[in-house]
PDB file of C-alpha atoms in Angstrom:
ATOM      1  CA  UNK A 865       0.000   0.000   0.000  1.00  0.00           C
ATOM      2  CA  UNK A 866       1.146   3.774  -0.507  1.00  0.00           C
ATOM      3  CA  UNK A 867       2.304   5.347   2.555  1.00  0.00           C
ATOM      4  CA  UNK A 868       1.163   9.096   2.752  1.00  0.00           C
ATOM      5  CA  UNK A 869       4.062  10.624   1.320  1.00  0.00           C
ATOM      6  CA  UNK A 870       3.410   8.252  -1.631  1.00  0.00           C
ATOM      7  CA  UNK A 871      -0.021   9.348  -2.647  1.00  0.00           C
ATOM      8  CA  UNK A 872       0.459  13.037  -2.268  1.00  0.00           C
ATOM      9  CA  UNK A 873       3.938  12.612  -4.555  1.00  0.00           C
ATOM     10  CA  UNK A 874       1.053   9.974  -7.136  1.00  0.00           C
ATOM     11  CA  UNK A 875      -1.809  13.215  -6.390  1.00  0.00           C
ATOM     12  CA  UNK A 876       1.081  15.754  -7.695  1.00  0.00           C
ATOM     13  CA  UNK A 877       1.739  13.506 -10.796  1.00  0.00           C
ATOM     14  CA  UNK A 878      -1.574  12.580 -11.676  1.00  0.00           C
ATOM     15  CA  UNK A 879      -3.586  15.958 -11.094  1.00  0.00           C
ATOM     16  CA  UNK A 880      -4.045  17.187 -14.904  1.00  0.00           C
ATOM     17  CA  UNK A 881      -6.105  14.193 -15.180  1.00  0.00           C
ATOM     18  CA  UNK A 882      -8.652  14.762 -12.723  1.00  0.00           C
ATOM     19  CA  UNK A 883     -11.676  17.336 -12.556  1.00  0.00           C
ATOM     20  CA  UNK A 884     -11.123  18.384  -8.956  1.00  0.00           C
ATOM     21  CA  UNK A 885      -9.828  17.379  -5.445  1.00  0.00           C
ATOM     22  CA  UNK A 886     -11.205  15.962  -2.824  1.00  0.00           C
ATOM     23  CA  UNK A 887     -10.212  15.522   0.807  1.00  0.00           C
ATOM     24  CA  UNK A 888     -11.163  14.925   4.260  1.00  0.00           C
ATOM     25  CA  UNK A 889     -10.247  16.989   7.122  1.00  0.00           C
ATOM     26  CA  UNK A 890      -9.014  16.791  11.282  1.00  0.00           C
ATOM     27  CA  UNK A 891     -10.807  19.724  12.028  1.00  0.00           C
ATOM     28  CA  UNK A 892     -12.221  22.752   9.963  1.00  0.00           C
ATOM     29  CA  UNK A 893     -11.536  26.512  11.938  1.00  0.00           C
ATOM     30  CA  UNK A 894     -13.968  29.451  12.169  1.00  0.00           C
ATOM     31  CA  UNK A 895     -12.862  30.945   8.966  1.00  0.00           C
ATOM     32  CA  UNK A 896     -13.326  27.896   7.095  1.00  0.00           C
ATOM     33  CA  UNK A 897      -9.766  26.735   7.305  1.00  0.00           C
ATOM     34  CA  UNK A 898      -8.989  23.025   7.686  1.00  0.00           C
ATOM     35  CA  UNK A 899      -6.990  20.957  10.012  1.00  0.00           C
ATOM     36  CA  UNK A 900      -5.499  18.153   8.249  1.00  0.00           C
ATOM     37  CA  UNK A 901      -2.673  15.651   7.812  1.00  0.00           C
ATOM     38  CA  UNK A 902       0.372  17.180   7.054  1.00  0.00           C
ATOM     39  CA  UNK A 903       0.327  17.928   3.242  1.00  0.00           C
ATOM     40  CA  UNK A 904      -2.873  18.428   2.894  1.00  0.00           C
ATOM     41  CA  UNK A 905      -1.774  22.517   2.201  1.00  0.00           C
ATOM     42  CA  UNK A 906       0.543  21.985  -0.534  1.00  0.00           C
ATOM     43  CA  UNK A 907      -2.272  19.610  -2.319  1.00  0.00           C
ATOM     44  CA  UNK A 908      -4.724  22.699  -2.358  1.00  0.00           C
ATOM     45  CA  UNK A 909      -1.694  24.850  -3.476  1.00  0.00           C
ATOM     46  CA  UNK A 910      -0.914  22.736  -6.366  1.00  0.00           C
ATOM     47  CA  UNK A 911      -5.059  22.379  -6.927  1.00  0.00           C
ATOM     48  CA  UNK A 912      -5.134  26.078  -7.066  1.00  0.00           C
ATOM     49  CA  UNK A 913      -2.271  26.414  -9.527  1.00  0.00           C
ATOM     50  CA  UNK A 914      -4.069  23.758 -12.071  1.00  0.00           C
ATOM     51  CA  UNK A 915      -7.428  25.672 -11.670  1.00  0.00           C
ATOM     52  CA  UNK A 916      -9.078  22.219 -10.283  1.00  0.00           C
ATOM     53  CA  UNK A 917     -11.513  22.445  -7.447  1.00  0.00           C
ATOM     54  CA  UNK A 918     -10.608  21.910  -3.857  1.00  0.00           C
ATOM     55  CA  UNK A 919     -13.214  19.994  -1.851  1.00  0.00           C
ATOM     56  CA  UNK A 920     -13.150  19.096   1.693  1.00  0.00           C
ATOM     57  CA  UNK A 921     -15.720  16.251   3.014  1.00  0.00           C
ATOM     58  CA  UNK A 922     -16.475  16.551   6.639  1.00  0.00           C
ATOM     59  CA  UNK A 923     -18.771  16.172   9.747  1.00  0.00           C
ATOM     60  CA  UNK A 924     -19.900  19.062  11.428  1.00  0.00           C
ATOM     61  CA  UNK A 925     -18.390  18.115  14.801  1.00  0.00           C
ATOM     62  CA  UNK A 926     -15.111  18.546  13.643  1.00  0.00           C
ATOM     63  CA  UNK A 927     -15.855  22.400  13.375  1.00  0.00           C
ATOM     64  CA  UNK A 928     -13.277  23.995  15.364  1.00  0.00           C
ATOM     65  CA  UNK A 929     -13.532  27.431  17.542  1.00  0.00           C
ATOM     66  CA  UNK A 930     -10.394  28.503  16.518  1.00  0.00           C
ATOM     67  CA  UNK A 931      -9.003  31.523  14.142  1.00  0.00           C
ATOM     68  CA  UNK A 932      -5.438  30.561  12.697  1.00  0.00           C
ATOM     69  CA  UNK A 933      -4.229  33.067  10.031  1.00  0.00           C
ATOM     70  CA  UNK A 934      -1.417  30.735   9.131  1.00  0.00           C
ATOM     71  CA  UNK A 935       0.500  27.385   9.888  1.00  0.00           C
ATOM     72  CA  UNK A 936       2.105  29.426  13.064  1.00  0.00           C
ATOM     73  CA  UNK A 937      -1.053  30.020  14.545  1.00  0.00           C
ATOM     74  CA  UNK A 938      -2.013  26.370  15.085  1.00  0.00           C
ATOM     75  CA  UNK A 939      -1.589  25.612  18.934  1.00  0.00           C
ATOM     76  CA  UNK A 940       0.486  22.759  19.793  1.00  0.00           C
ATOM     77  CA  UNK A 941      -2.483  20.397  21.329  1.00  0.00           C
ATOM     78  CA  UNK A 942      -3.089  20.582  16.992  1.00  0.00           C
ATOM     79  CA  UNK A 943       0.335  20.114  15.988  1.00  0.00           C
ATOM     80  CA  UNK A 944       1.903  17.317  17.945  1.00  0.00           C
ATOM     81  CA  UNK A 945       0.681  14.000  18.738  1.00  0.00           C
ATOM     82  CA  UNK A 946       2.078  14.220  22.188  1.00  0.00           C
ATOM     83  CA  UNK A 947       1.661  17.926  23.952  1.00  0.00           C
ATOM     84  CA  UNK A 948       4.984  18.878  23.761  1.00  0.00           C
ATOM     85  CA  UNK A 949       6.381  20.357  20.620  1.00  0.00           C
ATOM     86  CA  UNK A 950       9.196  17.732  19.556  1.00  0.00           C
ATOM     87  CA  UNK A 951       9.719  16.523  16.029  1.00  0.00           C
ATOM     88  CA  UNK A 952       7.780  17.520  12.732  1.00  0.00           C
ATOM     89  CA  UNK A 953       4.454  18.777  13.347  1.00  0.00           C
ATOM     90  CA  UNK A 954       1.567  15.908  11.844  1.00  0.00           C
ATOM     91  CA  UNK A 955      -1.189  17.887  11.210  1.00  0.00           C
ATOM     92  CA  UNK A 956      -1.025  21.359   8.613  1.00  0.00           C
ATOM     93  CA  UNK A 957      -3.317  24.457   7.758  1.00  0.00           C
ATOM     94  CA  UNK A 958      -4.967  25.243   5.213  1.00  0.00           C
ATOM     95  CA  UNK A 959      -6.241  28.635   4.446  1.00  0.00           C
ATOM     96  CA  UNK A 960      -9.755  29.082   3.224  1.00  0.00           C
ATOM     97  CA  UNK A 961      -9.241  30.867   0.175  1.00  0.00           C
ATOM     98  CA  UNK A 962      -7.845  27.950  -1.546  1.00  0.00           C
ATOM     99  CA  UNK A 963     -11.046  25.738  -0.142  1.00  0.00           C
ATOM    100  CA  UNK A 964     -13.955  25.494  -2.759  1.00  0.00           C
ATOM    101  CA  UNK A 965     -16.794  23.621  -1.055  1.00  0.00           C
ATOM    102  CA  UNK A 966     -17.320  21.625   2.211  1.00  0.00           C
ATOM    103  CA  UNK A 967     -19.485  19.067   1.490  1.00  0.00           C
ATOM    104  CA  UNK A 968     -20.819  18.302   5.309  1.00  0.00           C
ATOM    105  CA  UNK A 969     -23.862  16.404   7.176  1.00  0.00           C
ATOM    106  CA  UNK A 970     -25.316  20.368   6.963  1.00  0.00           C
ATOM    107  CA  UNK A 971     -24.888  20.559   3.333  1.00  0.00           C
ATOM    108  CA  UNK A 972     -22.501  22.332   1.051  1.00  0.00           C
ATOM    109  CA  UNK A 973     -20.747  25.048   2.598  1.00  0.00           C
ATOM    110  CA  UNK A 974     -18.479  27.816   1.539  1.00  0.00           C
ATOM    111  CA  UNK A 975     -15.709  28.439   3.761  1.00  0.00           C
ATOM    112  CA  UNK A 976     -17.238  31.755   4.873  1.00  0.00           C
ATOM    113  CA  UNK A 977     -20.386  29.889   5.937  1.00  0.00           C
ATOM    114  CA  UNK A 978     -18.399  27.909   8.680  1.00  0.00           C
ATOM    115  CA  UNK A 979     -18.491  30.707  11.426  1.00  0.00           C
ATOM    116  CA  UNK A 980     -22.241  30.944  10.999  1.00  0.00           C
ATOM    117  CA  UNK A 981     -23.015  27.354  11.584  1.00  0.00           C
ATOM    118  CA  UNK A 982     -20.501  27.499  14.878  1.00  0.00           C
ATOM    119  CA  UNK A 983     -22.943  30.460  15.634  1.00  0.00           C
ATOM    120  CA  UNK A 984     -25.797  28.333  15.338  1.00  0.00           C
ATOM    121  CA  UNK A 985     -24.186  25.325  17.022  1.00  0.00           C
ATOM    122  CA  UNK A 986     -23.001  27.072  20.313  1.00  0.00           C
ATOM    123  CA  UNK A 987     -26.122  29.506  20.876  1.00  0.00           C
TER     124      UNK A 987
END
């Protein structure tokens, strides 16, 4: 089987063949970021650059009250398997303005529509 270094280095290869992306995510923030397994960022970088559609599929449970701007923003507890920061992080971030749709138990989101269903999950 591919490891995960395998199939993003196959995804990178393979890409002009395909329509768009699509991925599952850790965690999506308040701004319609995601939280996902390292790589996951340059995937939607490389998605962008082809003009193919980035699509995240994920649960609404795994929206996150959190605001990252960038990778250095993530808190550790994200980061690192164990809570101290040792080694390469596992998890990376990936800004919402190279997300197209979430596709969630809600419906299909835009990115932007993330902090309003937080709203209307914590009031």
């Amino acid at each position: 089987t591919f490891n995960q270094v395998e199939i993003k280095a196959v995804v990178s290869t393979q890409s002009t063949g395909v329509d768009f992306i699509l991925v599952g995510a850790v965690g999506v923030v308040e701004n319609g970021g995601l939280i996902n397994k390292i790589g996951t960022y340059p995937v939607a970088v490389m998605a962008q650059s082809l003009n193919k559609p980035f699509y995240v599929a994920v649960e609404s449970f795994k929206f996150y009250r959190n605001y990252p701007l960038c990778q250095l923003d993530l808190p550790n507890d994200s980061k690192y398997l164990d809570s101290e920061e040792k080694g390469h992080p596992t998890v990376d971030f990936t800004p919402p303005n190279l997300v197209n749709k979430l596709f969630t138990d809600l419906g299909v989101l835009t990115p932007s529509a993330v902090s309003d269903e937080l709203i209307k999950l914590y009031i």
